[in-house]
XYZ file of C-alpha atoms in Angstrom:
466
model
C -2.646 2.912 -4.938
C -2.598 -0.174 -2.823
C -1.503 1.704 0.215
C -4.878 3.298 0.803
C -3.764 6.880 1.237
C -1.474 6.778 -1.783
C -1.720 8.670 -5.059
C -2.864 5.932 -7.342
C -5.108 4.487 -9.985
C -5.008 1.991 -12.808
C -5.707 -1.639 -13.463
C -3.495 -4.583 -14.095
C -3.273 -8.313 -14.655
C -0.348 -10.534 -14.048
C 0.937 -12.173 -17.214
C -1.279 -15.188 -18.022
C 1.581 -17.570 -17.338
C 1.900 -16.261 -13.797
C -1.810 -16.500 -13.101
C -2.063 -20.012 -14.436
C 1.013 -21.169 -12.593
C -0.281 -19.721 -9.343
C -3.633 -21.504 -9.812
C -2.125 -24.853 -10.646
C 0.433 -24.535 -7.826
C -2.346 -23.832 -5.364
C -4.289 -26.913 -6.470
C -1.230 -29.131 -6.212
C -0.351 -27.907 -2.760
C -3.902 -28.357 -1.536
C -4.223 -31.828 -2.904
C -0.866 -32.893 -1.442
C -1.711 -31.746 2.114
C -3.603 -34.307 4.177
C -6.355 -33.010 6.468
C -4.887 -31.144 9.430
C -7.316 -32.748 11.862
C -6.025 -36.224 10.953
C -2.535 -35.235 12.084
C -3.498 -33.462 15.268
C -2.774 -35.244 18.542
C -4.277 -34.581 21.953
C -7.248 -32.444 22.948
C -9.283 -29.913 21.059
C -7.051 -26.986 22.017
C -3.953 -28.700 20.728
C -5.770 -29.760 17.568
C -6.937 -26.208 16.973
C -3.429 -24.834 17.537
C -1.926 -27.402 15.179
C -4.531 -26.669 12.527
C -3.923 -22.966 12.757
C -0.165 -23.426 12.462
C -0.576 -25.741 9.474
C -2.968 -23.290 7.888
C -0.410 -20.470 8.325
C 2.319 -22.648 6.812
C 0.067 -23.454 3.881
C -0.705 -19.759 3.377
C 2.943 -18.821 3.435
C 3.670 -21.683 1.005
C 1.060 -20.438 -1.457
C 2.410 -16.909 -1.172
C 5.911 -18.162 -1.786
C 4.853 -20.017 -4.907
C 2.813 -17.067 -6.106
C 5.512 -14.441 -5.702
C 8.411 -16.680 -6.664
C 6.708 -17.082 -10.039
C 7.298 -13.419 -10.728
C 10.962 -14.205 -11.397
C 10.246 -16.734 -14.167
C 9.811 -16.562 -17.870
C 6.654 -17.699 -19.568
C 8.248 -21.031 -20.387
C 8.897 -21.621 -16.698
C 12.684 -21.221 -16.926
C 14.436 -19.011 -14.404
C 15.771 -15.728 -15.771
C 19.521 -15.753 -15.626
C 21.332 -13.011 -13.713
C 22.993 -11.905 -16.957
C 19.557 -11.470 -18.584
C 18.337 -9.444 -15.640
C 21.370 -7.178 -15.730
C 21.097 -6.664 -19.467
C 17.383 -5.958 -19.456
C 16.130 -9.093 -21.226
C 12.370 -9.525 -21.477
C 10.126 -12.474 -22.298
C 7.725 -12.738 -25.242
C 5.078 -10.783 -23.389
C 7.490 -7.890 -22.731
C 8.045 -8.570 -19.031
C 11.515 -8.522 -17.541
C 13.169 -8.875 -14.089
C 16.486 -7.887 -12.640
C 18.019 -8.022 -9.142
C 18.594 -4.830 -7.200
C 19.463 -4.477 -3.507
C 17.754 -7.646 -2.402
C 14.699 -7.148 -4.675
C 13.533 -9.006 -7.747
C 12.468 -5.960 -9.726
C 9.923 -6.079 -12.507
C 9.566 -3.931 -15.620
C 7.936 -3.990 -19.028
C 9.320 -3.033 -22.430
C 7.784 -2.503 -25.887
C 9.805 -1.753 -28.958
C 13.402 -2.075 -30.028
C 15.796 -1.219 -27.147
C 18.188 0.255 -29.764
C 15.551 2.704 -31.019
C 16.562 6.307 -31.466
C 14.020 7.526 -28.885
C 13.422 5.820 -25.523
C 10.895 6.587 -22.861
C 10.796 5.296 -19.241
C 7.413 5.516 -17.482
C 7.387 5.878 -13.661
C 4.184 5.142 -11.753
C 2.511 6.733 -8.769
C 2.524 5.355 -5.257
C 1.270 1.827 -4.792
C 0.553 0.978 -8.437
C 2.992 -0.335 -11.048
C 3.973 -0.658 -14.673
C 0.478 -1.885 -15.559
C -0.840 1.630 -15.282
C 1.179 2.644 -18.302
C -0.008 -0.196 -20.540
C -1.637 2.250 -22.949
C 1.656 4.167 -23.255
C 3.675 0.955 -23.687
C 1.492 0.007 -26.640
C 0.628 3.439 -28.010
C 4.009 5.183 -27.895
C 6.302 2.360 -28.966
C 7.142 1.824 -32.657
C 9.925 1.572 -35.182
C 11.829 4.490 -33.733
C 10.615 4.484 -30.108
C 11.121 2.019 -27.262
C 9.014 2.386 -24.148
C 9.867 1.000 -20.661
C 7.750 0.979 -17.478
C 9.421 0.167 -14.153
C 7.968 -1.043 -10.849
C 9.549 0.719 -7.853
C 10.926 -1.486 -5.104
C 8.130 -2.461 -2.733
C 5.385 -1.696 -5.251
C 3.816 -3.404 -8.250
C 5.732 -6.672 -8.787
C 9.128 -5.595 -7.368
C 9.656 -7.331 -4.055
C 12.256 -9.295 -2.162
C 12.248 -12.958 -3.344
C 10.599 -15.262 -0.837
C 13.430 -17.772 -1.083
C 16.041 -15.137 -0.217
C 17.650 -14.842 3.199
C 15.705 -12.493 5.525
C 18.750 -10.214 5.775
C 18.984 -9.628 1.984
C 16.770 -6.500 2.107
C 17.616 -5.484 5.692
C 18.708 -1.866 5.823
C 16.600 -0.949 2.794
C 14.501 2.167 3.319
C 11.549 2.683 0.972
C 12.215 6.360 0.507
C 12.153 8.689 -2.485
C 15.925 8.715 -2.572
C 15.984 4.893 -2.754
C 13.637 4.960 -5.767
C 15.745 7.676 -7.419
C 18.814 5.422 -7.027
C 16.841 2.452 -8.404
C 15.844 4.432 -11.520
C 19.460 5.539 -12.085
C 20.636 1.917 -11.727
C 17.913 0.727 -14.113
C 18.831 3.326 -16.741
C 22.490 2.445 -16.607
C 22.095 -1.333 -16.318
C 18.897 -2.415 -18.110
C 18.141 0.442 -20.466
C 21.746 1.157 -21.273
C 23.024 4.599 -20.303
C 25.737 4.366 -22.925
C 23.104 4.449 -25.673
C 22.199 7.981 -24.795
C 19.642 9.799 -22.593
C 16.040 8.780 -22.047
C 12.742 10.633 -21.674
C 11.206 10.150 -18.233
C 7.368 10.229 -17.958
C 6.270 10.168 -14.326
C 2.885 10.382 -12.657
C 2.442 11.674 -9.098
C 5.282 10.077 -7.048
C 6.875 8.968 -10.335
C 7.005 12.600 -11.431
C 8.835 13.660 -8.322
C 11.259 10.738 -8.733
C 11.841 11.850 -12.368
C 12.603 15.427 -11.293
C 15.200 14.175 -8.790
C 16.826 11.840 -11.291
C 17.184 14.692 -13.765
C 18.488 17.006 -11.086
C 21.037 14.462 -9.904
C 22.204 13.150 -13.279
C 20.881 15.285 -16.157
C 23.080 13.457 -18.673
C 20.757 10.455 -18.369
C 17.645 12.431 -19.251
C 16.447 13.677 -22.624
C 13.399 15.390 -21.126
C 10.708 15.163 -18.420
C 6.983 14.582 -18.870
C 5.414 15.330 -15.487
C 1.882 14.002 -15.141
C 0.245 15.567 -12.058
C 3.629 15.257 -10.317
C 3.403 15.482 -6.546
C 5.503 18.312 -5.128
C 6.071 16.665 -1.730
C 6.929 13.287 -0.274
C 7.619 11.961 3.193
C 6.599 13.145 6.658
C 9.914 12.832 8.503
C 12.479 15.646 7.984
C 15.580 14.600 6.091
C 18.842 13.906 7.851
C 21.748 16.278 8.233
C 22.816 15.585 4.656
C 19.846 17.542 3.334
C 20.896 20.022 0.699
C 18.306 22.573 1.671
C 19.441 26.182 1.653
C 17.238 26.992 4.695
C 19.243 26.761 7.971
C 16.074 26.578 10.101
C 14.843 23.557 8.178
C 18.245 21.923 8.473
C 18.342 22.422 12.274
C 14.808 21.107 12.692
C 15.669 17.976 10.681
C 18.650 17.274 12.922
C 16.542 17.639 16.076
C 13.776 15.336 14.765
C 16.282 12.744 13.568
C 17.852 12.683 17.006
C 14.633 11.690 18.816
C 12.955 9.368 16.305
C 12.997 5.683 17.336
C 13.361 4.409 13.753
C 14.673 5.738 10.451
C 12.508 3.606 8.146
C 15.222 1.042 7.327
C 14.136 -2.630 7.380
C 13.457 -4.575 9.471
C 10.545 -2.648 10.966
C 10.333 -2.675 14.802
C 7.801 -5.152 16.125
C 6.158 -2.591 18.389
C 5.478 -0.391 15.376
C 4.076 -3.262 13.290
C 1.645 -4.097 16.100
C 0.346 -0.507 15.901
C 0.322 -0.167 12.108
C -1.070 -3.581 11.101
C -4.736 -2.881 11.982
C -4.670 0.313 9.968
C -2.829 -1.434 7.136
C -5.652 -3.972 6.900
C -8.150 -1.133 6.606
C -6.146 0.717 3.980
C -5.831 -2.329 1.717
C -9.464 -3.384 2.053
C -11.348 -3.384 -1.285
C -13.853 -0.832 0.005
C -11.054 1.579 0.970
C -9.355 1.208 -2.400
C -12.635 1.834 -4.218
C -13.376 4.918 -2.117
C -9.968 6.441 -2.809
C -10.190 5.744 -6.482
C -13.507 7.540 -6.632
C -11.812 10.660 -5.273
C -9.259 10.961 -8.031
C -10.994 9.596 -11.164
C -13.625 11.578 -13.043
C -14.841 8.562 -15.073
C -16.649 6.182 -12.719
C -16.688 3.502 -15.395
C -13.011 2.862 -14.613
C -13.798 1.725 -11.072
C -14.612 -1.944 -11.625
C -13.966 -5.032 -9.494
C -10.985 -6.062 -11.608
C -9.316 -2.715 -10.963
C -9.755 -3.013 -7.222
C -8.504 -6.600 -7.160
C -5.406 -5.780 -9.224
C -4.484 -2.841 -7.028
C -4.886 -4.956 -3.921
C -2.844 -7.907 -5.213
C 0.647 -6.544 -4.276
C -0.485 -6.076 -0.701
C -0.595 -9.862 -0.265
C 3.199 -10.046 -0.311
C 4.492 -10.991 3.159
C 6.609 -7.838 3.524
C 3.992 -5.451 2.158
C 2.989 -4.201 5.595
C 6.629 -3.597 6.557
C 7.048 -1.708 3.296
C 4.090 0.478 4.198
C 5.647 1.229 7.604
C 8.959 2.097 5.979
C 7.295 4.506 3.577
C 5.603 6.317 6.456
C 8.819 6.586 8.489
C 11.435 7.152 5.782
C 12.875 10.674 5.605
C 12.098 13.312 3.019
C 14.457 13.438 0.013
C 17.934 14.786 0.634
C 17.432 17.398 -2.116
C 14.479 19.712 -1.561
C 11.817 20.085 -4.217
C 12.754 23.670 -5.037
C 16.478 22.845 -5.220
C 15.793 19.918 -7.550
C 13.731 22.113 -9.860
C 16.484 24.713 -9.876
C 19.009 22.063 -10.928
C 16.681 20.839 -13.699
C 16.245 24.380 -14.966
C 19.941 25.239 -14.834
C 20.831 21.959 -16.627
C 18.456 22.917 -19.451
C 16.444 19.688 -19.300
C 13.292 20.009 -21.484
C 10.069 19.742 -19.421
C 6.419 19.123 -20.286
C 3.809 19.570 -17.563
C 0.582 17.615 -18.112
C -2.104 17.998 -15.438
C -5.607 16.581 -15.151
C -7.631 19.684 -14.365
C -10.022 17.898 -11.962
C -7.403 16.305 -9.719
C -8.464 17.066 -6.099
C -4.947 16.275 -4.743
C -2.366 17.754 -7.087
C -4.511 20.547 -8.470
C -3.475 22.790 -11.395
C -2.217 25.300 -8.860
C 0.829 23.069 -8.391
C 1.371 22.914 -12.107
C 1.269 26.711 -12.277
C 3.849 26.967 -9.510
C 6.138 24.510 -11.257
C 5.703 26.432 -14.504
C 6.868 29.637 -12.738
C 10.010 27.840 -11.482
C 10.742 26.338 -14.927
C 9.455 29.058 -17.246
C 10.458 27.276 -20.421
C 8.299 24.250 -19.697
C 5.310 23.430 -21.910
C 2.187 23.340 -19.703
C -0.870 21.298 -20.709
C -4.164 20.912 -18.832
C -6.576 18.087 -19.581
C -10.261 18.752 -19.003
C -12.594 16.232 -17.370
C -9.599 14.291 -16.119
C -8.255 13.525 -12.627
C -4.998 12.534 -10.944
C -3.967 9.862 -13.456
C -4.435 11.452 -16.908
C -2.262 8.830 -18.671
C -4.699 6.137 -17.561
C -7.959 8.031 -17.706
C -7.293 9.725 -21.032
C -4.489 7.695 -22.676
C -5.203 8.714 -26.292
C -4.945 12.415 -25.391
C -1.796 11.967 -23.295
C -0.103 9.812 -25.928
C -0.676 12.480 -28.618
C 0.614 15.225 -26.314
C 3.765 13.234 -25.543
C 4.385 12.400 -29.221
C 3.948 15.999 -30.332
C 6.127 17.376 -27.530
C 8.995 14.892 -28.133
C 8.913 15.770 -31.867
C 9.161 19.444 -30.939
C 12.124 18.812 -28.606
C 13.900 16.713 -31.236
C 13.470 19.300 -33.969
C 13.828 22.454 -31.879
C 10.318 23.571 -32.808
C 7.797 25.062 -30.330
C 5.318 22.627 -28.789
C 2.107 22.027 -30.746
C -0.726 24.382 -29.763
C -3.603 22.468 -31.353
C -6.004 21.041 -28.731
C -6.001 17.236 -28.476
C -9.468 15.741 -27.989
C -10.470 12.214 -26.915
C -13.024 10.216 -28.872
C -16.383 9.087 -27.612
C -17.773 12.528 -26.804
C -16.378 12.493 -23.208
C -15.284 16.109 -23.362
C -11.623 15.263 -22.565
C -9.377 17.813 -24.241
C -5.673 18.515 -23.758
C -4.868 22.219 -24.043
C -1.537 24.057 -24.070
C -1.961 26.948 -21.587
C 0.228 29.752 -20.286
C 0.111 28.619 -16.677
C -1.149 31.895 -15.308
C -3.441 31.893 -12.273
C -7.191 31.991 -12.891
C -8.919 31.492 -9.559
C -8.666 33.692 -6.416
C -6.689 31.001 -4.529
C -4.254 30.691 -7.392
C -3.749 34.449 -7.513
C -3.116 34.533 -3.764
C -0.447 31.831 -4.039
C 1.052 33.636 -6.984
C 1.434 36.826 -4.956
C 2.977 34.936 -2.022
C 5.426 33.225 -4.353
C 6.260 36.522 -5.992
C 7.244 37.972 -2.589
C 9.263 35.013 -1.383
C 10.936 33.482 -4.439
C 14.581 34.305 -5.034
C 14.751 36.937 -2.284
C 11.841 38.934 -3.527
C 12.385 38.616 -7.264
C 9.352 37.638 -9.287
C 9.098 33.925 -10.245
C 9.876 33.419 -13.892
C 12.700 35.944 -13.914
C 15.374 33.514 -12.778
C 18.569 33.433 -14.704
C 20.257 30.328 -16.090
C 20.536 28.428 -19.292
C 17.340 26.653 -20.427
C 16.605 24.437 -23.357
C 13.140 23.522 -22.064
C 10.173 23.615 -24.365
């Protein structure tokens, strides 16, 4: 969300220990620094230059103290590398681990040895905080729930005390986040304990699809919450697994002329161009405007939400991350090929779409349903792009019922799930057939082009989806 044009939403707070430490650290640093003017020598210009330099140093120092605190426990002790690798969390359920030059953050609720485990993956620019209702509402005696911050989002960033080269070469691409999730599942969640359900919203849904396509043995099932069907502007490199020769040739031509492939560090010339736009994107007014586009309930759009979404953009490398996201290539595996792999592997799928999302409309859910015919498809009325945050009680009940059905081999529940408070939010199991003229037009086009003219939904292949 914090990237202005991202698919986002939600609200968060840092753990109280981090907020209090940041505040006290700021006061100590301010009190310990003598007035800049008293140290300046020479004329007014030199004094102004010295004051500005000292102010910049003080700002960087505060940022360093603020973000370095993200790698500490609530008692102030540094998390050991062994704890990070094994997925240890503090008493508030927050954990950190090192991955490719990043101090990655996640949250966990419930017993990690529970029989059922769920990993929640957020949309672009937000973080684990957006799944707080799922962390609390889905965890229990038999279920453990995780929520992970992608590298360069939420609270997963390169440590400020690390060497500048530690994250050089890292490209904030969809493939990088897919690899991060696989590493997290194997290292922190424990791949040897069995597969895990992946629940992903928007970008997180697309990441979940690619994880399941690449390594289906890690995945018990997919819950796709208004999953975006596309990511990236730059064509993928020659390693793209697309079956379309024309697309492959175009990708090779574009890659040959691009001045940058999205891998850090970002070119200085590009940062000079992007920085002014970056400042506009992360402005509170821009964040509020974008939130208003994707949320139906205006009561969600408060000052705390805007502040919490903006907070990650204060990290010193946030603007470079934004540039890397814009320039990083599309995923190596195309969307259609990934869905085909998921279907052929028989991974259970639940599609859950906010019906009033202006970006990833139900049309995209219908198309996905046609490619994975065995998927359960739910639509949630009076709900936008982030149904898990806007209607958590409805989404939690849908997820619980669907997981029970997968575990027992029963069909998914057909009873509508309604939210309290008279808001008119209802989750409904639907057949996924087109309703509007535009949806019918897309259906006809898909029918003519899918699988060399065969109608979508008639694909062959094993399926255990529900």
